[in-house]
Coordinates of C-alpha atoms and ligand atoms in Angstrom, one line a residue:
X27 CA 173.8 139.5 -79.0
X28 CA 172.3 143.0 -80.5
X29 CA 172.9 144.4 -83.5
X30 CA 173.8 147.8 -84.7
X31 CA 171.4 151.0 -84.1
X32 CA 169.2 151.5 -87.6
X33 CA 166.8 153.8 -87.5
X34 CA 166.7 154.1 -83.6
X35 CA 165.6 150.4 -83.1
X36 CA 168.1 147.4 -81.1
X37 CA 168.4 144.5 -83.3
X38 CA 168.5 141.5 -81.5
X39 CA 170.0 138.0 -84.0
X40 CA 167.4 135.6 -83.8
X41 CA 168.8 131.9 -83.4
X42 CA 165.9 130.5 -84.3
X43 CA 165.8 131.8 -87.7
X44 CA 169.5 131.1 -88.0
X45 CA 170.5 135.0 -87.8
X46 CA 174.3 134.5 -88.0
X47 CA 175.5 137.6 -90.1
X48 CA 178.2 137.9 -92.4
X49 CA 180.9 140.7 -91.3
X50 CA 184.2 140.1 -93.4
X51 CA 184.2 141.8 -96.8
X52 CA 186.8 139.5 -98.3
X53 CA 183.8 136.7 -97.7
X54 CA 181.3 138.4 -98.9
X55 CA 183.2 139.6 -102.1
X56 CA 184.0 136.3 -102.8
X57 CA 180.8 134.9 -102.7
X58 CA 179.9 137.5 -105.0
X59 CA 182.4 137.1 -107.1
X60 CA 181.8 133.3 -107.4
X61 CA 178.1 134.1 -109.4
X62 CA 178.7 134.9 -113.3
X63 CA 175.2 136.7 -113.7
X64 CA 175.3 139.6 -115.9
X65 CA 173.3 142.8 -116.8
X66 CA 170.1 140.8 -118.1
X67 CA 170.0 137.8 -116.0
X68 CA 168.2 136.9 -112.4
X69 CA 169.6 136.6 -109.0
X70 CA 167.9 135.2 -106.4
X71 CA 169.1 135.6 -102.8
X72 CA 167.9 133.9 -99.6
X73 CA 167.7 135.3 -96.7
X74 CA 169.4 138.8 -97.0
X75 CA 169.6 139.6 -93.9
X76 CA 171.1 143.0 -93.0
X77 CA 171.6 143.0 -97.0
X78 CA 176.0 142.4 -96.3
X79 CA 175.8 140.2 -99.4
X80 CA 173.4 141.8 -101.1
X81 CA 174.9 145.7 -101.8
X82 CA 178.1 143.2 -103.3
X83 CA 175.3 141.7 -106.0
X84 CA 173.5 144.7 -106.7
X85 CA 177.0 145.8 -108.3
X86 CA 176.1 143.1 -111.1
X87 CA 172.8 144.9 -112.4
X88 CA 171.2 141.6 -112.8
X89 CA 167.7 141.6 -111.7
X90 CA 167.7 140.5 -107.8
X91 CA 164.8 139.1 -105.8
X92 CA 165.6 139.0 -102.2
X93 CA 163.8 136.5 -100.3
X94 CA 163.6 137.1 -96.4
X95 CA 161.0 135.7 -93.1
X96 CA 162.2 138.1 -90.8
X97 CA 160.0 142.0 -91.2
X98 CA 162.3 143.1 -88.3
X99 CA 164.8 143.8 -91.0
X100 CA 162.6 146.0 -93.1
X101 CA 165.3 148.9 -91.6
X102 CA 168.0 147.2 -93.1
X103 CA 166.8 146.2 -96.7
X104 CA 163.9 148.7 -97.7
X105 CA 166.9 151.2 -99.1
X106 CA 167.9 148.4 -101.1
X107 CA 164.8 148.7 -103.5
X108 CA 164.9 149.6 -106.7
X109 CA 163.5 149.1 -110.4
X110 CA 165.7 145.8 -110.7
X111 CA 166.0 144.7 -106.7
X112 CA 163.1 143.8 -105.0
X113 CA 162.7 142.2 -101.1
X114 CA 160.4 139.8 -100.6
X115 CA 159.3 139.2 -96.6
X116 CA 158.5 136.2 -96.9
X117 CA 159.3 131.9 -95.9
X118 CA 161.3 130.8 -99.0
X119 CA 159.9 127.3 -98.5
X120 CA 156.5 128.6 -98.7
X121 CA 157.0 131.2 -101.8
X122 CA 155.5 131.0 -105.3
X123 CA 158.6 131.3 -107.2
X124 CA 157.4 131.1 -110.3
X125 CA 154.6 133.5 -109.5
X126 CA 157.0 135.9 -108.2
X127 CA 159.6 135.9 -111.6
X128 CA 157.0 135.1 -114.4
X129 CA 157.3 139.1 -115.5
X130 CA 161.0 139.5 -115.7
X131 CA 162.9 138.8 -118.9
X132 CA 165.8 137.2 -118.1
X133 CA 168.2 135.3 -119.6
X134 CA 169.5 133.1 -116.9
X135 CA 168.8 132.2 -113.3
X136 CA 170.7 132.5 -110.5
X137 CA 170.2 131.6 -107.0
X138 CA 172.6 132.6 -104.1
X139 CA 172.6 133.1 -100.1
X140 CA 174.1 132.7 -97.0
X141 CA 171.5 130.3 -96.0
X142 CA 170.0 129.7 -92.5
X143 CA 171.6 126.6 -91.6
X144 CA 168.8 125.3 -90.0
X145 CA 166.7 124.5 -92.9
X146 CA 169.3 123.8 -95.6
X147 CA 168.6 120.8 -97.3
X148 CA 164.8 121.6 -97.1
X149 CA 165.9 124.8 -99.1
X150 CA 167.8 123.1 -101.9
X151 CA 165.3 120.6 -102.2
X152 CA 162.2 123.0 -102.1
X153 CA 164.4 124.9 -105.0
X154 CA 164.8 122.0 -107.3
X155 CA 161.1 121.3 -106.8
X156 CA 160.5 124.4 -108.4
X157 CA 161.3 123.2 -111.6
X158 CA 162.9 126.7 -112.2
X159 CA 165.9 125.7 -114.6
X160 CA 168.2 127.3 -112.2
X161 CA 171.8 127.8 -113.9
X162 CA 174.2 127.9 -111.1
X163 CA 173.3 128.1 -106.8
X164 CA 176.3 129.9 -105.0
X165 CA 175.7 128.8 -100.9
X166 CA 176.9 129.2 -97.8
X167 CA 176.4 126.0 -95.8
X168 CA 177.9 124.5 -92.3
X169 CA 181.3 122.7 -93.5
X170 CA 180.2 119.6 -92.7
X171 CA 177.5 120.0 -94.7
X172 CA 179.0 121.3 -97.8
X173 CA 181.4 117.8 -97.6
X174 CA 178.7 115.7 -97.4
X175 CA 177.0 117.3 -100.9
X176 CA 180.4 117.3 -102.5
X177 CA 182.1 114.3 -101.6
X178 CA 183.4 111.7 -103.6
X179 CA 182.5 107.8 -103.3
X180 CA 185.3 106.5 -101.6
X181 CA 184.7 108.9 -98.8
X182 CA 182.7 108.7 -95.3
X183 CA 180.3 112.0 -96.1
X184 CA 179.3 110.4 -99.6
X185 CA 175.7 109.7 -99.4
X186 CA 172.1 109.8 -100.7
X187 CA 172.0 113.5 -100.6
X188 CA 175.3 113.6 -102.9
X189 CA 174.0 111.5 -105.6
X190 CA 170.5 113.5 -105.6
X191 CA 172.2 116.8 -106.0
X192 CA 174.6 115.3 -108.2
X193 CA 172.0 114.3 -110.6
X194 CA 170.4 117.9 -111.1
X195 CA 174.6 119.9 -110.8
X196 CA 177.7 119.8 -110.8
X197 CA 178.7 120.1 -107.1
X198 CA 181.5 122.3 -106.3
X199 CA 183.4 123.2 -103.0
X200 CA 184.3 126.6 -103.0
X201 CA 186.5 127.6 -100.0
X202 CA 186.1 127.0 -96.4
X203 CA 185.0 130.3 -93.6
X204 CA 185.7 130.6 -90.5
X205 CA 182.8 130.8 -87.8
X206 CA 185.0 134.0 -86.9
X207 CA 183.8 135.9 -89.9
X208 CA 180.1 136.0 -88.7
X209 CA 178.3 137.5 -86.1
X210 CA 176.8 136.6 -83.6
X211 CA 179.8 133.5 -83.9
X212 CA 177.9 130.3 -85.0
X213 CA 179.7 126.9 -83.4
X214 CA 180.7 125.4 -86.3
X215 CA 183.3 126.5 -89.5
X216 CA 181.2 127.0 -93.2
X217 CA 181.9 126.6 -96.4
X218 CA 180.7 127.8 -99.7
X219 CA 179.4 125.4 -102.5
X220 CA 178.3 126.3 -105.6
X221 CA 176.0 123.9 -108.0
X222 CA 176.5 124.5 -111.9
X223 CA 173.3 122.9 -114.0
X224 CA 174.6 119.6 -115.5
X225 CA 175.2 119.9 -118.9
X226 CA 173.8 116.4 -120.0
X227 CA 171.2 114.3 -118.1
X228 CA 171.3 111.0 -116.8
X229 CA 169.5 108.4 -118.4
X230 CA 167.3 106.6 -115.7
X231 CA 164.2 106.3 -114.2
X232 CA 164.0 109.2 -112.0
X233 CA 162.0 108.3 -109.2
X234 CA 163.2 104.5 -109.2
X235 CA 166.6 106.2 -109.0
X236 CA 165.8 108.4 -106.3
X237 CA 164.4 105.2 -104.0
X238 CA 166.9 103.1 -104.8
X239 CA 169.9 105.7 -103.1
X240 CA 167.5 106.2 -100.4
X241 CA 167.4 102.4 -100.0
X242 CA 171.0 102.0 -100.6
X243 CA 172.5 104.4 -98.2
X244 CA 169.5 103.2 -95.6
X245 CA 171.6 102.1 -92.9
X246 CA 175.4 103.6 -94.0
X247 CA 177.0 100.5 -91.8
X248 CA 175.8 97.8 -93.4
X249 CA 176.5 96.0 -96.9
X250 CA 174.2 97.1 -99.8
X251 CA 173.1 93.8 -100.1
X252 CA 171.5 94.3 -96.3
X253 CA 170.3 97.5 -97.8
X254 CA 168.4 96.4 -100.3
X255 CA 166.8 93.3 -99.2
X256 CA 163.5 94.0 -101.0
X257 CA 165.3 93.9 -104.3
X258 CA 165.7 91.2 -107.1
X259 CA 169.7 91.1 -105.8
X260 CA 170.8 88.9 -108.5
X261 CA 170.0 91.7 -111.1
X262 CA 172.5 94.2 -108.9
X263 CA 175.2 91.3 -108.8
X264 CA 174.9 91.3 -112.4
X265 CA 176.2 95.1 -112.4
X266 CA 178.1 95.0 -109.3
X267 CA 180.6 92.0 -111.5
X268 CA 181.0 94.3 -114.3
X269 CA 182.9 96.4 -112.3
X270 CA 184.6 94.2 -110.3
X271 CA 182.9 94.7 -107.4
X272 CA 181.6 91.8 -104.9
X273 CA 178.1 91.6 -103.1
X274 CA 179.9 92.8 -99.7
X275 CA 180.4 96.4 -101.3
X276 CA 179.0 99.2 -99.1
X277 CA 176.7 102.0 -100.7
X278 CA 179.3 104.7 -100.0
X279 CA 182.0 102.9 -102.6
X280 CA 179.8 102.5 -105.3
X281 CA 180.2 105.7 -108.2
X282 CA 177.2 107.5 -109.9
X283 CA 177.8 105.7 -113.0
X284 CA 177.5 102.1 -111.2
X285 CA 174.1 103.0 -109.1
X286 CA 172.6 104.0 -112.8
X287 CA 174.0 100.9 -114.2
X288 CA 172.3 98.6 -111.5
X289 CA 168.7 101.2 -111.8
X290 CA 168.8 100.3 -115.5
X291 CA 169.1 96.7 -114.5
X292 CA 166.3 96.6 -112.1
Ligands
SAM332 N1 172.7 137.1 -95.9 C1 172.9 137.6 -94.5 C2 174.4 137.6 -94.2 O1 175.2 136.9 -94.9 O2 174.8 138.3 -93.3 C3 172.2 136.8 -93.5 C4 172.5 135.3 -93.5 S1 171.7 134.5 -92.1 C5 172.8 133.1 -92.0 C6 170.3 133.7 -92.7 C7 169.1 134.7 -93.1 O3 168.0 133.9 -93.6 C8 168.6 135.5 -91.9 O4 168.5 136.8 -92.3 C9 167.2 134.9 -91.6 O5 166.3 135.8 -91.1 C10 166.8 134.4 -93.0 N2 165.9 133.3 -93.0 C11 165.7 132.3 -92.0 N3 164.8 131.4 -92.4 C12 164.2 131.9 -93.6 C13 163.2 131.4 -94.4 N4 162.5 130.3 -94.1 N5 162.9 132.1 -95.6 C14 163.6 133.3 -95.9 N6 164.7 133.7 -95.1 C15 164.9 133.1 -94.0

């Protein structure tokens, strides 16, 4: 599928690099809309693409670093520069962040993107390894995607990757898209998420916490007893009886609050 004519060249969406470009203005306004950064704060955005997202944040007057692989779109975003908004051509996943901010003064941090859906979850995770006390991420993810980092215990798309975001945010779904608001038309619908900084942190191990959801959610059919065979089990029972809840209990029905009960316990 080729894109418009800039500057004389054909622009052809490259799948590999998950090109699927936003063309609905409602969408993108709402995205927009759905960041709170103001005049002195920082807005990151991944991948701008043709920049359709990123004219809508410029409006803010925060200071916006643009982070994108693809040069071929130098055509596109080089008018965007300015003395607060700067592109970046580069891999996100392989970027100094830190490096790239540690001269602007800004009061809060805020990242944003319709992100290549190829590499999401390597994105997110890549971000919170950062360490870069990020306030509030505003993504575009594929639907199925943004139900399984939202979801609720209780329901089949709750898993590890819930409870690790969870941890760091407060995980919001935003609104659904439609695959028809892109171009070229991906396969699947999206949705947009947004992840507010918790305000309190939880009290547990960290890393002990991390292996035991991994460990828990190992195999999503079977019991968490199954799962965690390499545990001291009588220590979960322990927890799993103050809440009423018998050794049969799969990983996907057990709450936040109950997995850092039974890490406490370990
Ligand atoms: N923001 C634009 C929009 O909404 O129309 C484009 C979104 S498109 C789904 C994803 C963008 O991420 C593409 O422009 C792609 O080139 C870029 N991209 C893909 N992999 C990337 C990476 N590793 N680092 C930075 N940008 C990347």
């Amino acid at each position: 599928m080729f894109l418009e004519m800039v500057g004389g060249i054909k622009l052809k969406a490259k799948k590999s690099l998950g090109q699927n470009f936003l063309i609905d203005n409602n969408i993108i306004k709402r995205i927009s809309d759905s960041i709170s950064a103001g005049e002195n704060d920082l807005i990151i955005e991944i991948g701008p693409g043709m920049g359709a997202l990123t004219k809508y944040l410029k409006d803010k007057n925060a200071y916006l670093i643009c982070y994108e692989i693809d040069e071929d779109l130098k055509n596109y975003l080089n008018s965007l520069n300015d003395s607060k908004t700067q592109i970046i051509y580069n891999d996100i996943l392989k970027s100094d962040i830190k490096n790239d901010i540690k001269n602007i003064n800004y009061n809060n941090l805020y990242i944003v993107g319709n992100l290549p859906y190829y590499i999401t979850t390597p994105i997110i995770k890549c971000l919170i390894s950062m360490d870069l006390d990020i306030k509030e991420m505003v993504f575009m993810v594929q639907e199925e995607v943004a139900d399984r980092f939202t979801a609720k215990e209780k329901h089949k798309e709750y898993g590890s990757i819930t409870l690790y975001l969870k941890y760091y945010f407060d995980l919001y779904k935003l609104f659904n898209v439609s695959k028809k608001c892109f171009q070229p038309i991906p396969k699947v619908d999206s949705a947009v998420i947004k992840l507010i900084k918790r305000n309190t942190k939880i009290n547990v191990d960290k890393n002990k916490y991390f292996k035991l959801i991994e460990d828990s959610f190992k195999m999503k059919r079977k019991t968490l007893k199954n799962n965690l065979n390499n545990y001291d089990f009588n220590k979960v029972s322990e927890v799993l009886a103050k809440y009423n809840l018998n050794e049969n209990v799969r990983a996907e029905e057990i709450s936040e609050e109950v997995f850092v009960d039974i890490c406490n316990n370990l």
